[in-house]
Coordinates of C-alpha atoms in Angstrom, one line a residue:
Chain A
X13 CA -101.1 -82.2 140.4
X14 CA -100.7 -83.1 136.7
X15 CA -104.0 -85.1 136.7
X16 CA -105.9 -82.2 138.1
X17 CA -104.4 -79.8 135.6
X18 CA -105.5 -82.1 132.8
X19 CA -109.0 -82.3 134.1
X20 CA -109.4 -78.6 133.9
X21 CA -108.3 -78.3 130.3
X22 CA -110.7 -80.6 128.5
X23 CA -109.5 -80.2 125.0
X24 CA -106.0 -81.3 125.9
X25 CA -107.2 -84.8 126.9
X26 CA -107.2 -87.7 124.5
X27 CA -110.7 -89.2 124.2
X28 CA -111.1 -92.5 126.0
X29 CA -112.3 -94.1 122.8
X30 CA -109.1 -93.1 120.9
X31 CA -107.0 -94.3 123.8
X32 CA -108.6 -97.8 123.6
X33 CA -108.2 -97.8 119.9
X34 CA -104.5 -97.0 120.3
X35 CA -104.2 -99.9 122.8
X36 CA -106.0 -102.3 120.5
X37 CA -103.8 -101.4 117.6
X38 CA -100.7 -101.9 119.8
X39 CA -101.9 -105.4 120.8
X40 CA -102.8 -106.3 117.3
X41 CA -99.4 -105.4 115.8
X42 CA -97.5 -106.9 118.8
X43 CA -99.4 -110.2 118.2
X44 CA -98.6 -110.1 114.5
X45 CA -94.9 -109.4 115.2
X46 CA -94.7 -112.2 117.9
X47 CA -96.4 -114.8 115.7
X48 CA -93.5 -114.5 113.2
X49 CA -91.1 -115.5 115.8
X50 CA -93.4 -118.2 117.1
X51 CA -93.7 -119.8 113.7
X52 CA -90.0 -119.5 113.0
X53 CA -89.2 -121.0 116.5
X54 CA -91.7 -123.8 115.9
X55 CA -90.2 -124.7 112.5
X56 CA -86.7 -124.7 113.9
X57 CA -87.8 -126.8 116.9
X58 CA -89.3 -129.4 114.6
X59 CA -86.3 -129.4 112.3
X60 CA -83.7 -129.6 115.0
X61 CA -85.6 -132.0 117.2
X62 CA -86.1 -134.5 114.4
X63 CA -82.6 -134.1 113.2
X64 CA -81.3 -134.9 116.7
X65 CA -83.5 -138.0 116.6
X66 CA -81.9 -138.9 113.2
X67 CA -78.4 -138.5 114.5
X68 CA -79.2 -140.9 117.4
X69 CA -79.8 -143.6 114.7
X70 CA -77.2 -142.6 112.2
X71 CA -73.8 -141.2 113.2
X72 CA -73.0 -137.7 112.2
X73 CA -69.7 -139.2 110.9
X74 CA -71.6 -141.3 108.4
X75 CA -73.9 -138.4 107.4
X76 CA -71.0 -136.0 106.6
X77 CA -68.3 -138.7 106.0
X78 CA -69.8 -141.0 103.4
X79 CA -70.7 -140.6 99.7
X80 CA -73.3 -143.2 99.5
X81 CA -77.0 -142.2 99.9
X82 CA -79.3 -145.2 99.5
X83 CA -82.4 -145.1 101.7
X84 CA -84.6 -148.1 102.2
X85 CA -87.9 -148.4 100.3
X86 CA -91.2 -148.4 102.0
X87 CA -91.6 -152.2 101.9
X88 CA -88.1 -152.8 103.2
X89 CA -88.8 -150.4 106.1
X90 CA -92.1 -152.0 107.1
X91 CA -90.5 -155.5 107.0
X92 CA -87.9 -154.1 109.5
X93 CA -85.0 -154.3 107.2
X94 CA -81.8 -152.2 107.0
X95 CA -82.7 -148.5 106.7
X96 CA -79.9 -147.9 104.1
X97 CA -76.9 -145.6 103.7
X98 CA -77.0 -142.0 104.8
X99 CA -74.0 -140.2 103.4
X100 CA -75.4 -136.8 102.5
X101 CA -72.7 -135.9 100.0
X102 CA -74.4 -137.2 96.8
X103 CA -77.4 -135.0 97.6
X104 CA -75.1 -132.0 98.3
X105 CA -73.3 -132.8 95.1
X106 CA -76.5 -132.9 93.2
X107 CA -77.6 -129.6 94.7
X108 CA -74.3 -128.0 94.0
X109 CA -74.2 -129.3 90.4
X110 CA -77.6 -127.8 89.7
X111 CA -76.8 -124.6 91.5
X112 CA -73.4 -124.0 89.9
X113 CA -74.8 -125.0 86.5
X114 CA -77.8 -122.7 86.9
X115 CA -75.5 -119.9 88.0
X116 CA -73.2 -120.4 85.0
X117 CA -76.3 -119.9 82.8
X118 CA -78.2 -117.4 84.8
X119 CA -75.6 -114.9 86.1
X120 CA -74.1 -113.8 82.8
X121 CA -77.5 -113.7 81.0
X122 CA -79.1 -112.0 83.9
X123 CA -76.4 -109.4 84.2
X124 CA -76.3 -108.7 80.5
X125 CA -80.1 -108.3 80.5
X126 CA -79.9 -105.9 83.4
X127 CA -77.2 -103.8 81.7
X128 CA -79.3 -103.8 78.5
X129 CA -82.5 -102.7 80.4
X130 CA -80.8 -100.1 82.5
X131 CA -78.3 -98.6 80.1
X132 CA -79.3 -99.4 76.5
X133 CA -83.0 -100.1 76.2
X134 CA -85.2 -97.2 75.0
X135 CA -87.8 -96.5 77.7
X136 CA -90.5 -98.0 75.5
X137 CA -88.7 -101.3 75.3
X138 CA -87.9 -101.3 79.0
X139 CA -91.5 -100.6 80.0
X140 CA -92.5 -103.7 77.9
X141 CA -89.6 -106.0 78.9
X142 CA -89.7 -105.4 82.7
X143 CA -93.3 -106.7 83.2
X144 CA -92.4 -109.7 80.9
X145 CA -89.6 -110.5 83.2
X146 CA -91.8 -110.2 86.2
X147 CA -94.2 -112.6 84.5
X148 CA -91.4 -115.1 84.2
X149 CA -91.0 -114.8 88.0
X150 CA -94.7 -115.5 88.4
X151 CA -94.7 -118.9 86.5
X152 CA -95.3 -121.6 89.1
X153 CA -92.3 -123.9 89.8
X154 CA -94.3 -127.0 88.7
X155 CA -94.9 -125.5 85.3
X156 CA -91.2 -125.1 84.9
X157 CA -90.9 -128.7 86.0
X158 CA -92.9 -130.2 83.3
X159 CA -91.5 -127.8 80.8
X160 CA -88.1 -129.2 81.7
X161 CA -89.4 -132.8 81.4
X162 CA -91.3 -132.5 78.2
X163 CA -89.4 -129.8 76.3
X164 CA -85.8 -129.6 77.6
X165 CA -85.3 -133.2 78.3
X166 CA -85.9 -134.5 74.7
X167 CA -83.6 -131.8 73.4
X168 CA -80.9 -132.7 75.9
X169 CA -81.3 -136.4 74.9
X170 CA -81.1 -135.6 71.2
X171 CA -78.0 -133.4 71.7
X172 CA -76.2 -136.1 73.7
X173 CA -77.1 -138.9 71.3
X174 CA -74.5 -141.5 70.9
X175 CA -71.8 -140.2 68.5
X176 CA -72.7 -136.5 68.9
X177 CA -70.2 -133.9 69.9
X178 CA -71.7 -133.5 73.4
X179 CA -71.8 -137.2 73.8
X180 CA -68.0 -137.1 73.8
X181 CA -67.8 -133.9 75.8
X182 CA -69.7 -135.6 78.7
X183 CA -67.6 -138.7 78.7
X184 CA -69.3 -140.9 76.1
X185 CA -72.6 -140.9 77.8
X186 CA -76.1 -140.2 76.6
X187 CA -78.7 -138.5 78.8
X188 CA -81.8 -140.4 79.9
X189 CA -85.1 -138.8 80.5
X190 CA -83.9 -137.4 83.8
X191 CA -80.6 -135.5 84.0
X192 CA -79.0 -132.8 86.0
X193 CA -78.8 -130.8 82.8
X194 CA -82.6 -130.5 82.5
X195 CA -82.6 -129.0 86.0
X196 CA -79.6 -126.8 85.4
X197 CA -81.2 -125.2 82.3
X198 CA -84.7 -124.7 83.9
X199 CA -83.3 -123.4 87.2
X200 CA -81.0 -121.1 85.2
X201 CA -84.1 -119.6 83.6
X202 CA -85.9 -119.5 86.9
X203 CA -83.2 -117.3 88.6
X204 CA -83.1 -114.8 85.7
X205 CA -85.9 -112.6 87.0
X206 CA -84.3 -112.2 90.4
X207 CA -80.8 -111.5 89.1
X208 CA -82.0 -109.2 86.3
X209 CA -84.4 -107.2 88.4
X210 CA -82.1 -106.6 91.4
X211 CA -79.0 -106.0 89.2
X212 CA -81.0 -103.5 87.1
X213 CA -82.1 -101.7 90.3
X214 CA -78.4 -101.5 91.4
X215 CA -77.3 -100.2 88.0
X216 CA -80.0 -97.6 87.8
X217 CA -79.2 -96.4 91.3
X218 CA -75.7 -95.4 90.1
X219 CA -76.0 -91.6 90.2
X220 CA -76.3 -89.8 86.8
X221 CA -73.5 -87.5 87.6
X222 CA -71.0 -90.3 87.6
X223 CA -72.1 -91.3 84.1
X224 CA -71.8 -87.7 83.0
X225 CA -68.3 -87.4 84.4
X226 CA -67.3 -90.3 82.3
X227 CA -69.0 -89.1 79.2
X228 CA -67.5 -85.7 79.8
X229 CA -64.0 -87.2 79.6
X230 CA -64.8 -88.6 76.2
X231 CA -65.7 -92.2 77.2
X232 CA -68.1 -94.2 75.0
X233 CA -71.2 -95.7 76.4
X234 CA -69.6 -99.1 76.8
X235 CA -66.5 -97.6 78.4
X236 CA -68.7 -95.8 80.9
X237 CA -70.7 -98.9 81.6
X238 CA -67.7 -101.1 82.0
X239 CA -65.4 -98.7 84.0
X240 CA -67.8 -96.7 86.1
X241 CA -71.4 -98.0 86.2
X242 CA -70.9 -101.7 86.8
X243 CA -68.1 -101.2 89.3
X244 CA -70.2 -98.6 91.2
X245 CA -73.1 -101.1 91.3
X246 CA -71.0 -104.1 92.0
X247 CA -72.1 -104.8 95.6
X248 CA -75.8 -104.7 94.5
X249 CA -75.0 -107.0 91.5
X250 CA -73.2 -109.4 93.8
X251 CA -76.1 -109.4 96.2
X252 CA -78.4 -110.3 93.3
X253 CA -76.1 -113.1 92.4
X254 CA -76.1 -114.5 95.9
X255 CA -79.9 -114.3 96.1
X256 CA -80.2 -116.0 92.7
X257 CA -78.0 -118.7 93.9
X258 CA -79.9 -119.1 97.1
X259 CA -83.1 -119.5 95.0
X260 CA -81.4 -122.1 92.9
X261 CA -80.3 -124.1 96.0
X262 CA -83.8 -124.0 97.5
X263 CA -85.7 -124.7 94.3
X264 CA -87.5 -128.1 94.7
X265 CA -90.4 -128.9 92.4
X266 CA -88.9 -128.3 89.0
X267 CA -85.6 -130.0 90.1
X268 CA -87.4 -133.0 91.6
X269 CA -89.3 -133.5 88.3
X270 CA -86.4 -132.9 86.0
X271 CA -83.3 -134.3 87.6
X272 CA -84.4 -137.8 88.6
X273 CA -84.4 -139.7 91.9
X274 CA -81.0 -141.3 91.7
X275 CA -78.8 -139.8 94.5
X276 CA -75.4 -140.2 92.7
X277 CA -72.0 -139.0 93.7
X278 CA -71.2 -137.4 90.4
X279 CA -70.4 -134.1 88.8
X280 CA -71.4 -135.0 85.3
X281 CA -74.3 -132.9 84.3
X282 CA -76.0 -135.4 82.0
X283 CA -76.2 -138.0 84.8
X284 CA -79.5 -138.5 86.6
X285 CA -79.0 -137.1 90.1
X286 CA -81.0 -136.1 93.1
X287 CA -80.8 -132.9 95.0
X288 CA -81.5 -132.3 98.7
X289 CA -84.8 -130.8 97.9
X290 CA -85.5 -133.5 95.3
X291 CA -85.0 -136.1 98.0
X292 CA -87.4 -134.4 100.4
X293 CA -90.0 -134.0 97.7
X294 CA -89.7 -137.7 96.8
X295 CA -89.9 -139.1 100.3
X296 CA -92.5 -136.8 101.8
X297 CA -94.8 -137.3 98.9
X298 CA -94.7 -141.1 99.2
X299 CA -95.9 -143.4 101.9
X300 CA -92.7 -143.5 104.0
X301 CA -93.7 -144.5 107.6
X302 CA -93.4 -141.5 109.9
X303 CA -90.7 -143.0 112.1
X304 CA -87.2 -144.4 111.8
X305 CA -84.1 -142.9 110.2
X306 CA -85.5 -142.6 106.7
X307 CA -88.2 -140.3 108.0
X308 CA -86.0 -138.3 110.3
X309 CA -83.3 -138.0 107.6
X310 CA -85.8 -135.7 105.8
X311 CA -85.3 -133.3 108.7
X312 CA -81.6 -133.6 108.8
X313 CA -81.4 -132.9 105.1
X314 CA -83.8 -130.0 105.5
X315 CA -81.7 -128.6 108.3
X316 CA -78.5 -128.8 106.2
X317 CA -80.3 -127.1 103.4
X318 CA -81.6 -124.4 105.7
X319 CA -78.1 -123.7 107.0
X320 CA -76.8 -123.4 103.5
X321 CA -79.4 -121.0 102.3
X322 CA -79.2 -119.0 105.6
X323 CA -75.4 -118.6 105.1
X324 CA -76.1 -117.3 101.6
X325 CA -78.8 -114.9 102.7
X326 CA -76.5 -113.5 105.4
X327 CA -73.8 -113.0 102.8
X328 CA -76.3 -111.3 100.5
X329 CA -77.4 -109.0 103.3
X330 CA -73.8 -107.9 103.9
X331 CA -73.4 -107.0 100.3
X332 CA -76.7 -105.1 100.1
X333 CA -75.7 -103.2 103.2
X334 CA -72.4 -102.2 101.9
X335 CA -74.0 -101.3 98.6
X336 CA -76.4 -99.0 100.4
X337 CA -73.5 -97.4 102.3
X338 CA -71.6 -96.7 99.1
X339 CA -74.6 -95.3 97.5
X340 CA -75.4 -93.2 100.5
X341 CA -71.9 -91.8 100.4
X342 CA -72.2 -90.9 96.8
X343 CA -75.4 -89.0 96.7
Chain B
X18 CA -81.6 -69.6 94.4
X19 CA -83.3 -66.4 93.2
X20 CA -82.2 -63.9 95.7
X21 CA -79.1 -65.5 97.2
X22 CA -75.9 -65.2 95.2
X23 CA -74.3 -68.3 96.6
X24 CA -72.1 -69.2 99.5
X25 CA -69.2 -67.6 97.7
X26 CA -70.8 -64.2 98.0
X27 CA -69.8 -62.9 101.4
X28 CA -69.1 -59.4 100.4
X29 CA -72.4 -58.4 98.9
X30 CA -75.4 -57.5 101.1
X31 CA -78.8 -58.9 100.3
X32 CA -80.8 -56.7 97.9
X33 CA -77.7 -55.0 96.6
X34 CA -76.5 -57.6 94.3
X35 CA -74.7 -55.4 91.9
X36 CA -71.1 -56.1 92.7
X37 CA -68.8 -53.3 93.6
X38 CA -67.0 -52.1 90.5
X39 CA -63.6 -52.7 92.1
X40 CA -64.5 -56.4 92.3
X41 CA -64.5 -56.7 88.5
X42 CA -61.3 -58.4 87.6
X43 CA -61.2 -58.1 83.9
X44 CA -59.9 -55.2 81.8
X45 CA -61.2 -56.8 78.6
X46 CA -61.7 -54.2 75.9
X47 CA -65.1 -53.9 74.4
X48 CA -64.8 -55.1 70.8
X49 CA -63.9 -58.7 70.2
X50 CA -61.6 -59.3 67.2
X51 CA -62.6 -62.3 65.0
X52 CA -59.2 -63.9 65.4
X53 CA -59.7 -64.0 69.2
X54 CA -62.9 -66.1 69.0
X55 CA -62.5 -69.7 70.1
X56 CA -66.2 -70.6 70.3
X57 CA -68.7 -69.1 68.0
X58 CA -72.3 -70.0 68.6
X59 CA -74.5 -69.1 65.6
X60 CA -78.3 -68.9 65.6
X61 CA -78.6 -71.9 67.9
X62 CA -82.1 -73.3 68.7
X63 CA -82.4 -76.2 71.1
X64 CA -85.4 -78.4 71.9
X65 CA -85.7 -80.9 74.8
X66 CA -88.7 -82.3 73.1
X67 CA -90.7 -81.6 69.9
X68 CA -92.6 -78.7 71.6
X69 CA -90.2 -77.9 74.5
X70 CA -87.8 -75.4 73.1
X71 CA -85.2 -74.4 75.6
X72 CA -83.0 -72.0 73.6
X73 CA -83.9 -69.4 71.0
X74 CA -81.7 -67.8 68.5
X75 CA -78.5 -67.9 70.5
X76 CA -75.5 -65.9 69.0
X77 CA -72.5 -65.8 71.2
X78 CA -68.7 -65.6 70.8
X79 CA -66.3 -66.8 73.5
X80 CA -62.8 -65.5 73.3
X81 CA -59.8 -67.8 73.4
X82 CA -58.0 -68.1 76.7
X83 CA -60.6 -66.0 78.4
X84 CA -63.3 -66.8 80.9
X85 CA -66.9 -66.3 79.6
X86 CA -69.6 -66.4 82.3
X87 CA -73.2 -67.4 81.5
X88 CA -75.6 -65.8 84.0
X89 CA -79.3 -65.7 84.4
X90 CA -82.1 -66.8 86.7
X91 CA -82.9 -70.5 87.3
X92 CA -84.3 -72.2 84.2
X93 CA -83.0 -69.6 81.8
X94 CA -81.1 -72.2 79.8
X95 CA -77.6 -71.3 80.8
X96 CA -76.7 -74.9 81.8
X97 CA -78.4 -76.2 78.6
X98 CA -76.3 -73.8 76.5
X99 CA -73.2 -75.0 78.3
X100 CA -74.1 -78.6 77.6
X101 CA -74.5 -77.8 73.9
X102 CA -70.8 -77.0 73.8
X103 CA -69.8 -80.6 74.5
X104 CA -73.0 -82.2 73.1
X105 CA -73.8 -83.5 76.5
X106 CA -77.5 -82.8 75.9
X107 CA -77.6 -85.6 73.3
X108 CA -77.5 -88.2 76.2
X109 CA -81.1 -87.2 76.8
X110 CA -83.6 -88.9 74.5
X111 CA -85.6 -86.6 72.2
X112 CA -83.3 -83.6 72.2
X113 CA -82.9 -81.6 69.0
X114 CA -81.0 -78.5 67.8
X115 CA -80.7 -76.2 64.9
X116 CA -77.8 -73.9 64.1
X117 CA -74.1 -74.0 64.5
X118 CA -71.4 -74.0 67.1
X119 CA -67.9 -73.5 65.8
X120 CA -64.9 -74.5 67.9
X121 CA -61.8 -73.1 66.4
X122 CA -63.5 -73.1 63.1
X123 CA -64.9 -76.6 63.2
X124 CA -68.7 -77.0 63.4
X125 CA -69.3 -79.2 66.4
X126 CA -72.6 -80.3 65.0
X127 CA -71.1 -81.2 61.6
X128 CA -71.6 -84.7 60.4
X129 CA -67.9 -85.6 60.6
X130 CA -67.7 -84.7 64.4
X131 CA -68.1 -87.6 66.8
X132 CA -69.4 -86.4 70.1
X133 CA -67.3 -88.9 72.0
X134 CA -64.1 -87.5 70.4
X135 CA -65.3 -83.9 70.9
X136 CA -65.6 -84.4 74.6
X137 CA -61.9 -85.2 74.8
X138 CA -61.3 -81.6 73.7
X139 CA -64.0 -80.0 75.7
X140 CA -63.7 -80.9 79.3
X141 CA -66.4 -80.4 81.9
X142 CA -66.7 -79.7 85.6
X143 CA -70.0 -80.2 87.2
X144 CA -72.1 -78.5 89.8
X145 CA -71.6 -81.2 92.4
X146 CA -68.1 -82.7 92.8
X147 CA -68.5 -86.1 91.1
X148 CA -65.3 -88.1 91.5
X149 CA -65.6 -91.7 90.6
X150 CA -65.7 -94.2 93.5
X151 CA -62.1 -95.0 92.7
X152 CA -58.7 -93.9 94.1
X153 CA -57.4 -90.3 93.6
X154 CA -54.9 -91.6 91.1
X155 CA -57.4 -93.6 89.1
X156 CA -59.7 -90.6 88.9
X157 CA -57.1 -88.5 87.2
X158 CA -55.8 -91.4 85.1
X159 CA -59.3 -92.3 83.9
X160 CA -59.4 -90.1 80.8
X161 CA -55.7 -90.8 80.0
X162 CA -56.3 -94.6 80.1
X163 CA -59.3 -94.2 77.7
X164 CA -57.5 -92.3 75.0
X165 CA -53.8 -93.0 75.2
X166 CA -51.4 -95.9 75.6
X167 CA -49.0 -94.7 78.3
X168 CA -46.3 -96.4 80.2
X169 CA -46.7 -96.5 84.0
X170 CA -44.1 -93.8 84.3
X171 CA -45.7 -91.5 81.7
X172 CA -49.0 -92.0 83.4
X173 CA -47.6 -91.1 86.8
X174 CA -46.1 -88.0 85.3
X175 CA -49.3 -86.9 83.7
X176 CA -51.3 -87.5 86.8
X177 CA -48.9 -85.5 88.9
X178 CA -48.9 -82.7 86.2
X179 CA -52.7 -82.5 86.2
X180 CA -52.9 -82.5 90.0
X181 CA -50.3 -79.8 90.2
X182 CA -52.2 -77.8 87.6
X183 CA -55.3 -78.1 89.8
X184 CA -53.3 -77.0 92.9
X185 CA -54.1 -80.4 94.6
X186 CA -50.8 -82.3 94.3
X187 CA -49.4 -81.1 97.7
X188 CA -52.5 -82.1 99.5
X189 CA -52.9 -85.6 98.0
X190 CA -49.5 -86.7 97.0
X191 CA -49.3 -89.0 100.0
X192 CA -52.7 -90.6 99.5
X193 CA -53.0 -91.1 95.8
X194 CA -54.3 -94.6 96.4
X195 CA -57.0 -93.5 98.9
X196 CA -60.6 -93.3 97.9
X197 CA -61.4 -90.0 96.2
X198 CA -64.7 -89.8 98.0
X199 CA -62.7 -89.3 101.3
X200 CA -61.5 -85.9 100.2
X201 CA -63.2 -82.7 101.2
X202 CA -65.7 -81.1 98.9
X203 CA -63.3 -78.5 97.7
X204 CA -60.6 -81.1 97.1
X205 CA -63.0 -83.3 95.3
X206 CA -63.9 -80.4 93.0
X207 CA -60.2 -79.7 92.3
X208 CA -59.8 -83.4 91.7
X209 CA -62.5 -83.2 89.1
X210 CA -60.8 -80.2 87.5
X211 CA -57.5 -82.2 87.5
X212 CA -59.3 -85.1 85.9
X213 CA -60.6 -82.9 83.1
X214 CA -57.2 -81.2 82.6
X215 CA -55.3 -84.5 82.4
X216 CA -56.5 -85.1 78.8
X217 CA -55.5 -81.5 77.9
X218 CA -58.8 -80.1 76.6
X219 CA -59.0 -76.9 74.6
X220 CA -62.1 -75.8 76.4
X221 CA -63.2 -76.3 80.0
X222 CA -66.9 -76.0 80.7
X223 CA -67.8 -75.3 84.4
X224 CA -71.4 -75.7 85.5
X225 CA -71.7 -73.8 88.8
X226 CA -68.5 -75.4 90.0
X227 CA -68.6 -73.7 93.4
X228 CA -72.3 -73.9 94.3
X229 CA -71.6 -76.8 96.7
X230 CA -68.5 -75.3 98.2
X231 CA -67.6 -73.1 101.1
X232 CA -66.1 -69.6 100.6
X233 CA -62.5 -70.8 101.1
X234 CA -62.8 -73.6 98.6
X235 CA -64.6 -71.3 96.2
X236 CA -61.7 -68.8 96.5
X237 CA -59.2 -71.6 95.6
X238 CA -61.2 -72.6 92.5
X239 CA -61.5 -69.0 91.4
X240 CA -57.8 -68.5 91.7
X241 CA -57.3 -71.7 89.8
X242 CA -59.6 -70.5 87.0
X243 CA -57.7 -67.3 86.5
X244 CA -54.5 -69.3 86.2
X245 CA -55.9 -72.0 83.9
X246 CA -57.2 -69.5 81.4
X247 CA -53.6 -69.2 80.1
X248 CA -54.0 -72.6 78.7
X249 CA -57.7 -73.2 78.1
X250 CA -60.8 -71.3 77.1
X251 CA -63.2 -71.4 80.0
X252 CA -67.0 -71.1 79.9
X253 CA -68.6 -71.0 83.3
X254 CA -72.2 -71.0 84.4
X255 CA -72.8 -69.3 87.7
X256 CA -75.7 -68.0 89.7
X257 CA -73.4 -65.7 91.6
X258 CA -73.1 -62.2 90.2
X259 CA -70.0 -61.5 92.2
X260 CA -68.3 -64.7 91.0
X261 CA -69.0 -63.7 87.4
X262 CA -67.6 -60.3 88.2
X263 CA -64.5 -61.7 90.0
X264 CA -63.5 -64.2 87.4
X265 CA -65.0 -63.6 84.0
X266 CA -63.7 -61.5 81.1
X267 CA -67.0 -61.6 79.2
X268 CA -70.5 -62.1 80.5
X269 CA -73.6 -63.3 78.7
X270 CA -77.0 -62.8 80.3
X271 CA -79.7 -65.3 79.4
X272 CA -83.4 -65.0 80.2
X273 CA -86.1 -67.5 79.3
X274 CA -83.9 -69.3 76.8
X275 CA -82.9 -66.1 75.0
X276 CA -79.6 -64.3 75.0
X277 CA -80.5 -60.9 76.3
X278 CA -77.1 -59.3 76.3
X279 CA -73.4 -60.3 76.1
X280 CA -70.3 -58.3 76.4
X281 CA -67.2 -57.5 78.4
X282 CA -68.0 -58.1 82.1
X283 CA -67.3 -54.5 83.1
X284 CA -69.7 -53.2 80.5
X285 CA -72.4 -55.7 81.5
X286 CA -72.2 -54.9 85.2
X287 CA -71.6 -51.1 84.9
X288 CA -73.5 -50.1 81.9
X289 CA -75.9 -52.8 80.7
X290 CA -77.7 -51.9 77.5
X291 CA -80.9 -53.8 78.3
X292 CA -83.3 -53.1 81.1
X293 CA -83.7 -56.8 81.9
X294 CA -79.9 -57.1 82.5
X295 CA -80.0 -54.0 84.7
X296 CA -82.8 -55.5 86.7
X297 CA -81.2 -58.9 87.1
X298 CA -77.8 -57.7 88.2
X299 CA -79.3 -55.3 90.7
X300 CA -81.4 -58.1 92.1
X301 CA -84.8 -56.9 91.2
X302 CA -85.7 -60.3 90.0
X303 CA -84.0 -63.7 89.7

């Protein structure tokens, strides 16, 4: 019935060519969408599969229960010697040291910069500074790495020279070429664009009428910023912090270059340390044989790192969502 | 905007915007004595930008403890003029003014006047209710905390006093710690009035305070205004002719940045001197 009716009214029919085009588009976008899941699934499969293999050789109790990480060198492995010690805590400590240190540097500076850009900077200054910040985000990680090694490291070593003030602060120690401090400083700079950019967006999204209400009651600019603007933008600011920290945890190249290769169970920032990412960079880049616990430990460490950043990203999403809700309710 | 007179305007039929004479509340006599003047605007020019003049040669007097309504079509500068009274326009880059505004004899644009301090004495209520995303209590306490060191007890008393003034206390006394954004629109606007009253301003500026509210909420705000004028001088911007008629004692009509006519509300609505005023209040343009 319907078919027949359509046949009589030609102009109501979709042209066959258009219908095929629609079908082709549908298939194209479906494939693109599916491929994301395929790639993700494959990565997870490789990560989890090799990690399981690792835990067959090394007990999970040792992995999460020991504070000694000393993997065998290539020669030792090929001669069939002991694979080493696989307590992951020194790597986690190294990662946390760099992350927390970078956060201590990056969060306040990033937030202060965001407040300046959003609230205080004249539009001409902002239109100049914002692209500069985005440029900072565009500098390759490896460039930051050798910047840390050739610029920051000598300064850190000078400042912690025997007898200097910082020498005593850090427990009568001098930094060597490699130190967690190098990585902390450089990662602290690397997270600035994320924190500044997202916090600034959150602050600028605070409705103008809230600022006016505060000014109208005789509040100064700073009182308004402190009491109304920042609290209203808080969930967005927190989200930027979490994303910045996630970036710091996952940062590999600069950290691997600046922090050293010594997996040490320490929280002293001028010690040479190794982060989780640093370990992966070191051993995947070398000639480690592609079997045995040293090789599979790369995946176990990778999986641990993945779970840590995943948790942070989920946390950030919750904050971003809440922030949108608050914003939606306000405007 | 141009032909409607707002949600508050149930009584007036479209096209016949001139409010019934009976609706005019005020019995304000025609001449204004110098000693009654609270705000005296003198030859005010205002520019948003070098070549974007928004107000021309404004001369206006607002009597103390009375309600002055600023009316006029959209973009006529009535909100800009209102915002000159607490120097709110200065928050926008590039604005400039010439002339004087005297508040109780003090030139608001004098060199010794700090706009931040000025705004403590000239409160403002905005078009859209804009409570802070804080509790009801904290909203009212906000201005008090900025300017005064009060004990918890004094603060409690002042918050209650302001909420009672704004006819809101009975509705919110059991949920002072709840988020202010959870209140109804009308309650939020009365909260904003309470927030402004808490610091005891001399002048209250109201920028279309009822345009986002339903008729019942509008009625409550209008009743409140008539009561509040015992204590404060009120200047209100409204796009509703009938609201201006219902609440104001004096009315000023602005058109394209110029003050066309100002006078007792009854005279403006019943016997305007200018053709433009006549045309505007009878709804022939807007």
